[in-house]
Coordinates of C-alpha atoms in Angstrom, one line a residue:
M104 CA -2.0 -2.0 -19.4
I105 CA 1.1 -2.8 -17.3
D106 CA 2.0 -6.5 -17.2
A107 CA 2.4 -8.2 -13.8
Y108 CA 6.1 -8.8 -14.5
E109 CA 6.9 -5.6 -16.4
D110 CA 9.2 -3.0 -15.0
P111 CA 7.0 -0.1 -13.9
G112 CA 9.8 2.4 -14.5
K113 CA 11.4 4.9 -12.3
P114 CA 8.8 7.3 -10.9
D115 CA 9.3 11.1 -10.7
C116 CA 9.4 11.7 -6.9
R117 CA 9.9 15.5 -6.9
D118 CA 6.3 16.2 -5.9
G119 CA 2.7 15.0 -6.3
W120 CA 2.1 16.9 -9.6
R121 CA 5.1 15.4 -11.3
Y122 CA 4.2 11.9 -10.1
L123 CA 0.8 12.2 -11.7
W124 CA 2.4 13.5 -14.9
W125 CA 4.8 10.5 -14.8
L126 CA 1.8 8.1 -14.7
V127 CA 0.4 9.9 -17.8
T128 CA 3.7 9.8 -19.8
R129 CA 4.2 6.0 -19.0
Q130 CA 1.2 5.3 -21.3
P131 CA 1.5 8.0 -24.0
W132 CA -0.5 6.4 -26.8
R133 CA -3.3 5.4 -24.5
S134 CA -3.3 8.9 -22.9
V135 CA -3.4 10.5 -26.4
A136 CA -6.2 8.2 -27.5
G137 CA -8.2 9.0 -24.3
A138 CA -7.8 12.8 -24.9
L139 CA -8.7 12.5 -28.6
L140 CA -11.8 10.3 -27.9
G141 CA -12.9 12.5 -25.0
S142 CA -12.6 15.6 -27.2
V143 CA -14.4 14.3 -30.2
W144 CA -17.1 12.8 -28.0
M145 CA -17.8 16.2 -26.3
V146 CA -17.5 18.2 -29.5
L147 CA -20.0 15.9 -31.2
M148 CA -22.4 16.5 -28.3
A149 CA -22.3 20.1 -29.4
A150 CA -23.1 19.1 -33.0
T151 CA -26.6 17.9 -31.9
P152 CA -28.0 21.4 -31.3
Y153 CA -26.4 22.6 -34.5
L154 CA -28.2 19.9 -36.5
M155 CA -31.4 20.5 -34.7
A156 CA -31.2 24.2 -35.6
R157 CA -30.7 23.3 -39.3
A158 CA -33.7 21.0 -39.2
V159 CA -35.9 23.7 -37.7
D160 CA -34.8 26.5 -40.0
E161 CA -34.4 24.6 -43.3
G162 CA -37.0 21.9 -42.7
L163 CA -39.8 22.9 -40.4
R164 CA -40.0 26.7 -41.0
R165 CA -39.7 26.3 -44.8
G166 CA -41.9 23.1 -45.0
D167 CA -39.1 21.2 -46.8
T168 CA -39.7 17.6 -45.9
G169 CA -36.5 16.4 -47.7
A170 CA -34.3 18.9 -45.8
L171 CA -36.0 17.8 -42.5
A172 CA -35.4 14.1 -43.3
G173 CA -31.8 14.8 -44.3
W174 CA -30.9 16.7 -41.1
S175 CA -32.8 14.2 -39.0
T176 CA -30.8 11.4 -40.5
A177 CA -27.6 13.2 -39.9
L178 CA -28.7 13.8 -36.3
F179 CA -29.3 10.1 -35.8
A180 CA -26.0 9.1 -37.4
V181 CA -24.0 11.6 -35.3
G182 CA -25.9 10.3 -32.2
A183 CA -25.1 6.7 -33.0
F184 CA -21.5 7.4 -33.8
N185 CA -21.1 9.4 -30.6
A186 CA -22.6 6.6 -28.6
W187 CA -19.9 4.3 -30.0
L188 CA -17.3 6.9 -29.2
S189 CA -18.6 7.0 -25.6
V190 CA -18.0 3.3 -25.2
M191 CA -14.5 3.5 -26.6
R192 CA -13.7 6.5 -24.5
H193 CA -14.8 4.8 -21.4
R194 CA -12.9 1.6 -22.3
V195 CA -9.6 3.6 -22.9
M196 CA -10.0 5.7 -19.8
T197 CA -10.6 2.5 -17.7
R198 CA -7.3 1.2 -19.0
V199 CA -5.6 4.5 -18.2
R200 CA -6.9 4.4 -14.6
M201 CA -6.1 0.7 -14.2
D202 CA -2.6 1.2 -15.5
A203 CA -2.0 4.0 -13.0
N204 CA -3.4 1.9 -10.2
F205 CA -1.3 -1.2 -10.9
R206 CA 1.8 0.8 -11.7
T207 CA 1.6 2.7 -8.4
V208 CA 1.0 -0.6 -6.6
K209 CA 4.0 -2.2 -8.2
V210 CA 6.2 0.9 -7.5
V211 CA 5.1 1.0 -3.8
V212 CA 5.5 -2.7 -3.2
G213 CA 8.8 -2.8 -5.0
H214 CA 10.1 0.1 -2.9
A215 CA 8.8 -1.5 0.3
V216 CA 10.8 -4.7 -0.6
R217 CA 13.9 -2.6 -1.2
L218 CA 13.4 -0.8 2.2
G219 CA 13.1 -4.2 3.9
A220 CA 13.6 -4.0 7.6
A221 CA 14.0 -0.2 7.4
L222 CA 10.3 0.2 6.4
P223 CA 8.7 -0.3 9.9
R224 CA 11.2 2.2 11.4
R225 CA 10.4 4.9 8.9
A226 CA 6.7 4.5 8.1
G227 CA 3.8 3.4 10.2
A228 CA 1.8 0.3 9.2
G229 CA -1.3 2.6 9.0
E230 CA 0.4 4.8 6.4
V231 CA 1.4 1.9 4.2
V232 CA -2.1 0.4 4.5
T233 CA -3.8 3.7 3.6
I234 CA -1.6 4.1 0.6
G235 CA -2.4 0.6 -0.6
V236 CA -6.1 0.6 0.1
S237 CA -7.1 4.2 -0.6
D238 CA -4.5 6.4 -2.2
V239 CA -3.8 4.3 -5.2
Q240 CA -7.5 4.5 -6.1
T241 CA -7.6 8.2 -5.6
I242 CA -4.5 8.7 -7.8
A243 CA -6.1 6.5 -10.6
G244 CA -9.3 8.6 -10.4
A245 CA -7.2 11.8 -10.8
L246 CA -6.2 10.7 -14.3
T247 CA -9.7 11.5 -15.6
V248 CA -7.9 14.7 -16.7
V249 CA -6.5 12.7 -19.6
G250 CA -9.8 12.1 -21.3
P251 CA -12.9 14.0 -20.0
G252 CA -10.6 16.8 -18.7
V253 CA -9.0 17.6 -22.1
G254 CA -12.3 16.9 -23.9
A255 CA -14.1 19.5 -21.6
V256 CA -11.6 22.2 -22.5
V257 CA -11.8 21.4 -26.3
A258 CA -15.6 21.3 -26.2
Y259 CA -15.8 24.5 -24.3
L260 CA -13.7 26.3 -26.9
V261 CA -15.7 24.8 -29.8
V262 CA -19.0 25.8 -28.3
A263 CA -17.7 29.3 -27.7
G264 CA -16.7 29.4 -31.4
L265 CA -20.2 28.2 -32.5
L266 CA -21.8 30.9 -30.3
L267 CA -19.6 33.5 -31.9
S268 CA -21.2 32.8 -35.3
V269 CA -24.6 33.4 -33.6
S270 CA -23.9 36.4 -31.3
V271 CA -20.7 38.1 -30.1
Q272 CA -22.5 39.0 -26.9
L273 CA -23.4 35.3 -26.1
A274 CA -19.9 34.1 -27.0
A275 CA -18.3 36.7 -24.6
V276 CA -20.5 35.6 -21.8
V277 CA -19.5 32.0 -22.3
V278 CA -15.8 32.8 -22.7
L279 CA -15.8 34.9 -19.5
G280 CA -17.9 32.4 -17.6
V281 CA -15.2 29.8 -16.8
P282 CA -12.7 32.3 -15.4
V283 CA -15.4 33.5 -13.0
I284 CA -16.2 29.9 -12.0
A285 CA -12.5 29.3 -11.5
L286 CA -12.3 32.3 -9.2
I287 CA -15.2 30.9 -7.1
V288 CA -14.0 27.2 -7.0
G289 CA -10.2 27.9 -6.7
P290 CA -10.1 28.7 -3.0
L291 CA -12.3 25.6 -2.3
M292 CA -9.8 23.4 -4.2
R293 CA -6.9 24.7 -2.1
R294 CA -8.9 24.2 1.1
L295 CA -9.9 20.7 0.0
Q296 CA -6.2 19.8 -0.5
D297 CA -5.3 21.0 3.0
T298 CA -8.2 19.3 4.8
E299 CA -7.8 16.1 2.7
A300 CA -4.1 15.9 3.6
E301 CA -4.8 16.2 7.3
Y302 CA -7.6 13.6 7.0
R303 CA -5.3 11.1 5.3
E304 CA -2.7 11.6 8.1
R305 CA -5.3 11.0 10.8
Q306 CA -6.6 8.0 8.9
G307 CA -3.2 6.4 8.7
V308 CA -2.8 6.8 12.5
L309 CA -6.2 5.3 13.2
T310 CA -5.5 2.4 10.8
A311 CA -2.3 1.6 12.6
R312 CA -4.2 1.7 15.9
I313 CA -6.7 -0.8 14.5
G314 CA -3.9 -3.1 13.5
D315 CA -2.4 -2.9 17.0
L316 CA -5.7 -3.6 18.6
A317 CA -6.5 -6.6 16.4
G318 CA -3.0 -8.0 17.0
G319 CA -2.8 -7.5 20.7
L320 CA -6.4 -7.9 21.9
R321 CA -5.7 -11.1 23.8
V322 CA -2.8 -9.5 25.6
L323 CA -4.8 -6.4 26.4
N324 CA -7.5 -8.5 27.9
G325 CA -5.1 -10.3 30.0
L326 CA -3.5 -7.1 31.3
G327 CA -6.8 -5.3 31.8
G328 CA -5.8 -2.7 29.3
K329 CA -8.6 -3.1 26.8
G330 CA -10.6 -0.2 28.2
L331 CA -7.6 2.2 28.1
F332 CA -6.9 1.3 24.5
S333 CA -10.5 1.5 23.5
D334 CA -10.7 5.0 25.0
A335 CA -7.7 6.1 23.0
F336 CA -9.2 4.6 19.9
R337 CA -12.5 6.3 20.5
R338 CA -10.7 9.7 20.8
D339 CA -8.8 9.2 17.6
S340 CA -11.8 8.0 15.7
Q341 CA -13.8 11.1 16.9
R342 CA -11.0 13.4 15.7
L343 CA -11.0 11.6 12.4
R344 CA -14.8 11.9 12.1
E345 CA -14.6 15.6 12.8
Q346 CA -11.9 16.0 10.2
G347 CA -14.0 13.9 7.8
Y348 CA -16.9 16.4 8.4
R349 CA -14.6 19.2 7.3
V350 CA -13.6 17.3 4.2
G351 CA -17.2 16.5 3.5
S352 CA -18.2 20.2 3.9
V353 CA -15.7 21.3 1.3
T354 CA -16.6 18.4 -1.0
S355 CA -20.3 19.1 -0.7
W356 CA -19.6 22.7 -1.8
M357 CA -17.5 21.5 -4.7
Q358 CA -20.2 19.1 -5.9
A359 CA -23.0 21.7 -5.3
L360 CA -21.1 24.2 -7.4
G361 CA -20.4 21.6 -10.0
V362 CA -24.2 21.3 -10.5
G363 CA -25.4 24.8 -9.6
L364 CA -22.9 27.1 -11.4
P365 CA -23.4 25.4 -14.8
T366 CA -27.2 25.5 -14.3
L367 CA -27.0 29.2 -13.5
F368 CA -24.7 29.6 -16.5
L369 CA -27.4 27.9 -18.6
A370 CA -30.1 30.2 -17.3
V371 CA -28.2 33.5 -17.9
V372 CA -27.2 32.6 -21.5
T373 CA -30.7 31.3 -22.3
W374 CA -32.3 34.5 -21.0
L375 CA -29.9 36.6 -23.1
A376 CA -30.6 34.4 -26.2
A377 CA -34.4 34.7 -25.7
R378 CA -34.1 38.6 -25.6
L379 CA -32.1 38.5 -28.8
A380 CA -34.7 36.3 -30.5
A381 CA -37.5 38.6 -29.3
R382 CA -35.8 41.5 -30.9
G383 CA -35.3 39.6 -34.1
D384 CA -31.5 39.6 -33.8
I385 CA -31.4 35.7 -34.1
T386 CA -33.7 33.2 -35.6
V387 CA -35.9 30.6 -33.8
G388 CA -33.5 27.9 -35.0
E389 CA -30.6 29.8 -33.7
L390 CA -32.4 30.2 -30.4
V391 CA -32.8 26.4 -30.3
A392 CA -29.2 26.0 -31.2
V393 CA -28.0 28.4 -28.5
Y394 CA -30.1 26.6 -25.9
G395 CA -28.7 23.3 -27.0
Y396 CA -25.1 24.7 -27.0
V397 CA -25.4 25.9 -23.5
A398 CA -27.1 22.7 -22.4
V399 CA -24.2 20.8 -23.8
I400 CA -21.6 23.1 -22.3
V401 CA -23.1 22.4 -18.9
R402 CA -21.4 19.1 -19.0
P403 CA -17.9 20.3 -19.8
V404 CA -18.1 23.0 -17.1
A405 CA -19.3 20.4 -14.6
A406 CA -16.5 18.1 -15.8
L407 CA -13.9 20.8 -15.3
I408 CA -15.1 21.4 -11.7
D409 CA -15.1 17.6 -11.1
W410 CA -11.7 17.4 -12.7
G411 CA -10.4 20.0 -10.2
Y412 CA -11.9 18.0 -7.3
Q413 CA -10.4 14.7 -8.5
V414 CA -7.0 16.2 -9.3
G415 CA -6.9 18.0 -5.9
R416 CA -7.4 14.7 -4.1
G417 CA -5.1 12.9 -6.4
V418 CA -2.2 15.3 -5.7
V419 CA -2.7 14.8 -1.9
A420 CA -2.6 11.0 -2.4
A421 CA 0.4 11.3 -4.8
R422 CA 2.3 13.3 -2.2
R423 CA 1.9 10.5 0.3
V424 CA 3.2 8.0 -2.2
V425 CA 6.1 10.2 -3.1
R426 CA 7.0 10.6 0.6
L427 CA 7.2 6.8 0.9
L428 CA 9.2 6.5 -2.3
R429 CA 11.7 9.1 -1.1
M430 CA 12.7 6.9 1.9
E431 CA 16.0 5.3 1.3
P432 CA 17.0 1.7 2.4
E433 CA 19.8 1.1 4.7
P434 CA 23.1 1.7 2.9
D435 CA 24.9 -1.3 1.4
D436 CA 28.4 -0.2 0.9
G437 CA 30.1 -3.5 1.8
T438 CA 33.2 -4.4 -0.2
C439 CA 34.6 -7.2 2.0
D440 CA 33.8 -10.8 1.3
A441 CA 32.1 -12.9 3.9
P442 CA 34.2 -15.4 5.8
P443 CA 34.7 -18.5 3.5
E444 CA 34.1 -20.9 6.4
P445 CA 31.7 -20.9 9.4
S446 CA 33.0 -18.2 11.8
V447 CA 32.2 -16.5 15.1
L448 CA 29.4 -13.9 15.2
H449 CA 30.1 -11.2 17.8
D450 CA 27.9 -8.3 19.0
P451 CA 30.1 -5.9 20.9
E452 CA 27.2 -3.9 22.1
S453 CA 25.8 -6.7 24.2
G454 CA 28.9 -8.9 24.5
V455 CA 27.2 -11.9 22.8
R456 CA 29.7 -14.2 21.1
V457 CA 28.2 -17.0 18.9
P458 CA 30.7 -19.8 18.1
P459 CA 30.2 -21.6 14.8
G460 CA 28.5 -25.0 14.6
R461 CA 26.8 -24.8 18.1
L462 CA 23.4 -24.1 19.5
T463 CA 23.5 -20.8 21.5
A464 CA 20.6 -19.5 23.5
L465 CA 19.9 -15.9 24.6
A466 CA 17.8 -15.4 27.7
G467 CA 16.7 -12.1 29.1
A468 CA 13.9 -10.7 31.2
R469 CA 12.9 -8.3 28.3
P470 CA 12.4 -10.1 25.0
A471 CA 13.1 -6.8 23.2
D472 CA 16.7 -7.0 24.5
T473 CA 17.4 -10.4 23.0
A474 CA 15.5 -9.5 19.8
A475 CA 17.7 -6.5 19.4
V476 CA 20.8 -8.7 19.6
V477 CA 19.4 -10.9 16.8
D478 CA 18.7 -7.8 14.7
R479 CA 22.3 -6.7 15.0
L480 CA 23.7 -10.2 14.3
G481 CA 21.4 -10.5 11.3
R482 CA 22.3 -7.0 10.1
Y483 CA 18.8 -5.6 10.3
V484 CA 20.0 -2.5 12.1
P485 CA 23.3 -0.5 11.9
S486 CA 25.7 -1.9 14.4
E487 CA 29.3 -2.9 15.1
A488 CA 28.6 -6.6 14.9
T489 CA 31.3 -8.7 13.3
W490 CA 31.4 -12.0 11.5
G491 CA 34.8 -13.7 11.5
G492 CA 36.3 -10.5 12.6
V493 CA 34.8 -8.5 9.7
R494 CA 32.1 -5.9 10.4
L495 CA 28.8 -7.1 9.0
D496 CA 28.1 -3.8 7.4
D497 CA 31.4 -4.1 5.4
I498 CA 30.1 -7.3 3.8
P499 CA 27.6 -7.0 0.9
L500 CA 24.1 -7.5 2.1
S501 CA 23.4 -10.2 -0.5
Q502 CA 26.2 -12.4 1.0
V503 CA 24.8 -11.8 4.6
R504 CA 21.2 -12.7 3.6
E505 CA 22.4 -15.8 1.6
R506 CA 24.1 -17.3 4.7
I507 CA 22.4 -15.8 7.8
L508 CA 18.7 -16.2 8.3
V509 CA 16.6 -14.4 11.0
A510 CA 13.4 -16.4 11.8
D511 CA 11.0 -14.1 13.6
N512 CA 8.1 -15.6 15.4
E513 CA 5.9 -12.8 14.0
A514 CA 7.2 -13.3 10.4
D515 CA 4.5 -12.9 7.7
L516 CA 2.8 -16.0 6.2
F517 CA 1.4 -15.4 2.8
A518 CA -1.7 -17.1 1.4
G519 CA -1.1 -20.2 -0.7
T520 CA -0.7 -23.9 -0.2
L521 CA 1.2 -25.2 2.7
R522 CA 3.9 -26.5 0.4
E523 CA 4.3 -23.0 -1.1
L524 CA 4.3 -21.5 2.3
V525 CA 7.2 -23.5 3.7
A526 CA 9.2 -23.4 0.5
G527 CA 9.9 -19.7 1.1
A528 CA 11.8 -18.0 -1.7
R529 CA 12.2 -21.2 -3.7
E530 CA 9.7 -22.7 -6.1
A531 CA 7.5 -25.2 -4.3
E532 CA 8.1 -27.7 -7.1
D533 CA 11.9 -27.5 -6.6
V534 CA 11.7 -28.7 -3.0
D535 CA 11.5 -32.5 -2.6
D536 CA 9.1 -34.2 -0.3
A537 CA 11.9 -35.8 1.7
A538 CA 13.4 -32.4 2.7
I539 CA 10.0 -31.1 3.6
G540 CA 9.3 -34.2 5.6
R541 CA 12.5 -33.8 7.6
A542 CA 11.8 -30.1 8.3
V543 CA 8.2 -30.9 9.3
H544 CA 9.4 -33.7 11.7
A545 CA 12.0 -31.4 13.2
A546 CA 9.4 -28.7 13.9
V547 CA 7.0 -31.3 15.3
A548 CA 4.5 -30.2 12.7
D549 CA 3.5 -33.7 11.5
D550 CA 0.0 -33.3 13.0
I551 CA -0.6 -30.1 11.1
V552 CA 0.1 -31.8 7.7
Q553 CA -1.9 -34.8 8.6
G554 CA -4.8 -32.8 10.0
L555 CA -5.3 -30.7 6.8
P556 CA -7.6 -32.1 4.2
E557 CA -5.0 -32.2 1.4
G558 CA -1.8 -32.3 3.4
L559 CA 0.9 -30.1 1.9
G560 CA -1.5 -29.1 -0.9
S561 CA -4.0 -27.6 1.5
A562 CA -4.8 -23.9 1.1
I563 CA -3.6 -21.6 3.9
D564 CA -5.1 -18.2 4.5
A565 CA -3.1 -15.0 4.6
Q566 CA -1.2 -14.9 7.9
A567 CA -2.3 -18.5 8.3
R568 CA -5.5 -17.4 10.0
N569 CA -7.0 -20.8 9.6
L570 CA -4.3 -22.3 11.9
S571 CA -3.9 -21.8 15.6
G572 CA -1.1 -19.7 17.1
G573 CA 1.0 -22.7 18.0
Q574 CA 0.5 -24.2 14.5
R575 CA 1.6 -20.9 12.9
Q576 CA 4.7 -20.9 15.0
R577 CA 5.7 -24.4 13.9
V578 CA 5.0 -23.6 10.3
R579 CA 7.4 -20.7 10.5
L580 CA 10.0 -23.0 12.0
V581 CA 9.4 -25.5 9.2
R582 CA 10.1 -22.8 6.7
A583 CA 13.3 -21.7 8.5
L584 CA 14.6 -25.3 8.8
L585 CA 13.8 -26.1 5.2
A586 CA 15.9 -23.1 4.1
D587 CA 18.8 -24.8 5.9
P588 CA 20.9 -21.6 6.4
E589 CA 24.5 -21.7 7.6
V590 CA 23.4 -19.4 10.5
L591 CA 19.9 -19.5 11.9
L592 CA 18.8 -16.8 14.3
A593 CA 15.4 -17.8 15.7
V594 CA 13.4 -15.4 17.9
E595 CA 11.2 -17.2 20.5
P596 CA 10.6 -20.2 18.2
T597 CA 8.5 -22.1 20.9
S598 CA 6.8 -19.4 22.9
A599 CA 3.3 -20.4 21.8
L600 CA 3.7 -24.2 22.3
D601 CA 2.7 -26.4 25.2
A602 CA 5.4 -28.0 27.3
H603 CA 5.2 -31.4 25.7
T604 CA 5.5 -30.0 22.1
E605 CA 8.1 -27.5 23.2
A606 CA 10.4 -30.3 24.7
A607 CA 10.1 -32.3 21.4
V608 CA 10.9 -29.2 19.3
A609 CA 13.9 -28.4 21.4
E610 CA 15.3 -32.0 21.1
R611 CA 14.6 -32.2 17.3
L612 CA 15.9 -28.7 16.6
R613 CA 19.3 -29.6 18.2
E614 CA 19.5 -32.8 16.1
A615 CA 18.4 -31.1 12.8
R616 CA 20.9 -28.3 13.2
A617 CA 23.8 -30.4 14.4
G618 CA 27.1 -29.0 13.2
R619 CA 25.5 -25.7 12.1
T620 CA 25.3 -22.4 13.9
T621 CA 22.0 -21.8 15.6
V622 CA 20.9 -19.0 18.0
V623 CA 17.5 -19.0 19.8
T624 CA 16.1 -16.4 22.1
T625 CA 14.0 -18.0 24.8
T626 CA 13.3 -18.3 28.5
S627 CA 12.0 -21.8 28.3
P628 CA 14.1 -24.2 30.6
L629 CA 13.2 -27.0 28.2
V630 CA 15.0 -25.3 25.3
L631 CA 17.8 -23.7 27.4
D632 CA 18.7 -27.1 28.8
R633 CA 19.6 -28.4 25.3
A634 CA 21.7 -25.4 24.3
D635 CA 25.5 -25.7 24.2
T636 CA 25.9 -22.1 25.5
V637 CA 23.5 -19.8 27.2
H638 CA 24.0 -16.0 27.4
Y639 CA 22.1 -14.4 30.3
L640 CA 21.3 -10.8 29.4
V641 CA 20.5 -8.0 31.9
D642 CA 19.5 -4.6 30.4
G643 CA 20.8 -5.8 27.0
K644 CA 24.2 -6.8 28.2
V645 CA 25.7 -10.3 28.9
A646 CA 25.7 -10.8 32.7
A647 CA 26.7 -14.4 32.6
T648 CA 27.6 -17.2 30.2
G649 CA 27.6 -20.9 30.6
S650 CA 25.4 -24.0 30.4
H651 CA 21.8 -23.9 31.6
R652 CA 22.6 -26.0 34.6
R653 CA 25.6 -24.0 35.7
L654 CA 23.7 -20.7 35.4
L655 CA 20.9 -22.2 37.5
E656 CA 23.3 -22.9 40.2
A657 CA 25.4 -19.7 40.0
E658 CA 23.0 -16.9 38.9
P659 CA 19.9 -16.2 41.1
G660 CA 18.5 -13.7 38.6
Y661 CA 18.7 -16.3 35.8
R662 CA 17.2 -18.9 38.1
A663 CA 14.2 -16.6 38.9
L664 CA 13.8 -15.8 35.2
V665 CA 13.5 -19.4 33.9
A666 CA 11.7 -20.8 36.9
R667 CA 8.5 -19.2 35.6
D668 CA 7.0 -18.3 38.9
T669 CA 7.9 -21.5 40.7
D670 CA 10.5 -22.0 43.4
T671 CA 14.1 -22.9 42.6
A672 CA 13.7 -26.5 43.6
D673 CA 10.8 -27.0 41.2
A674 CA 12.7 -25.3 38.4
E675 CA 15.7 -27.6 38.9
E676 CA 13.4 -30.6 39.0
V677 CA 11.8 -29.6 35.7
V678 CA 15.1 -29.4 33.8
A679 CA 16.6 -32.6 35.5

């Protein structure tokens, strides 16, 4: 099975079928063992009626106790050996499926990391979640073809050969039976793939809507939009339910045929064999053997139908994975070195100019406008932004990421200890307590550390769900300050804090980043008053630049923006 740190290999992304075949070829010996064990296991099931026939004809009919005992012993030995084979087959096939599952997870996660900031713009959150939660399991289940699938084909051919030694007529019925079943089931398999594909698409949309609802419920309540959103969710869920009924309808037919057709098959062959025995064309032992053969062959035929069902669903899931893997990250063709010393960052689209070594603030009525500037200055979207006169996209991305850090107030917080959380990309053991203490103090997060039962060693849930919104924001700021980048671009770092804490963060942030380039997006007068330069943006463009106090006096729009629904005099009193 694939190791956690092993390279999963380069997947075949030409289509869903080739991706499934790639998963099989990545574990060739295990796949061969699964096919071999599955084949021997099913073939030995067919040996049971053969041994029973010999026991009846040579032991019971002739009254030969020795022959009866011999054949009975052989029957017991074959049964015991086949039981052991069944255990080994199941164990190998479990490893085959787990390898496919983990390998797909590693491939998808690795590609998501390579896509980076391009992923949210090219794939919805619901699609990624559906792939990770459901599709990888479906793909793993489709690899049953490796063991039981191959075994079913081999067992079918072996039983057909055994029946040929009894009756050509019976063998012909068995050989022709599977093509007839394929003609019946084939159209259902194609319909299942179509309905399953549409169901998966709708499921991805609904999953994304659930995520939006969970993340924005408080805002929706405040705006009175919860009812509107719930109505849209209800409509989407009803459409998904209806599509699920269609998938269930096809699936039920597939499963019914998987049981019904082999049973009908058994009845037809048994009836023919009984007529042959009545005419004396075959012996009683051969009649028992024929019944046993056909009873055994019911399982391979049912397995073939189930295999078609599982593979059909697996191909649909594999196509979704392949579609994600075909997405390309933003091109990184940079050949120019980054400026050797701290330099000016400039965004021509907005007119924002960030001098090195200073605290610059971006204020705008629409947070999306200021966040877009940060995305361009951090090279998270294609732009004409420059750094020291050199276009950012002409500089290798690794050099940009090494020196410019974008700290988003919605950045993910992974589960682990608080120390691991704030250490970021570094090993937690490599970060000394003094550096963590300075970052914690600068982010006014001392109360968080002191309030947790084990301090920095306390466990934090995924997305820090066991912390409040303000605490999560300060933990993100601790992580950004501890990274100590040459350029820090912080998006709304204090938006969830109370006024007292916000004032302390603004003061300490300025001290902690003294002499280093820092950009914050905010409309808080407490933070803006401590910035060296404030850019006031209107419709994404710089409308005015200066200190906070000068802009308060000279720009009515800016004054109205930062006053936060108070009159001008009150706003000026707050910042004084």
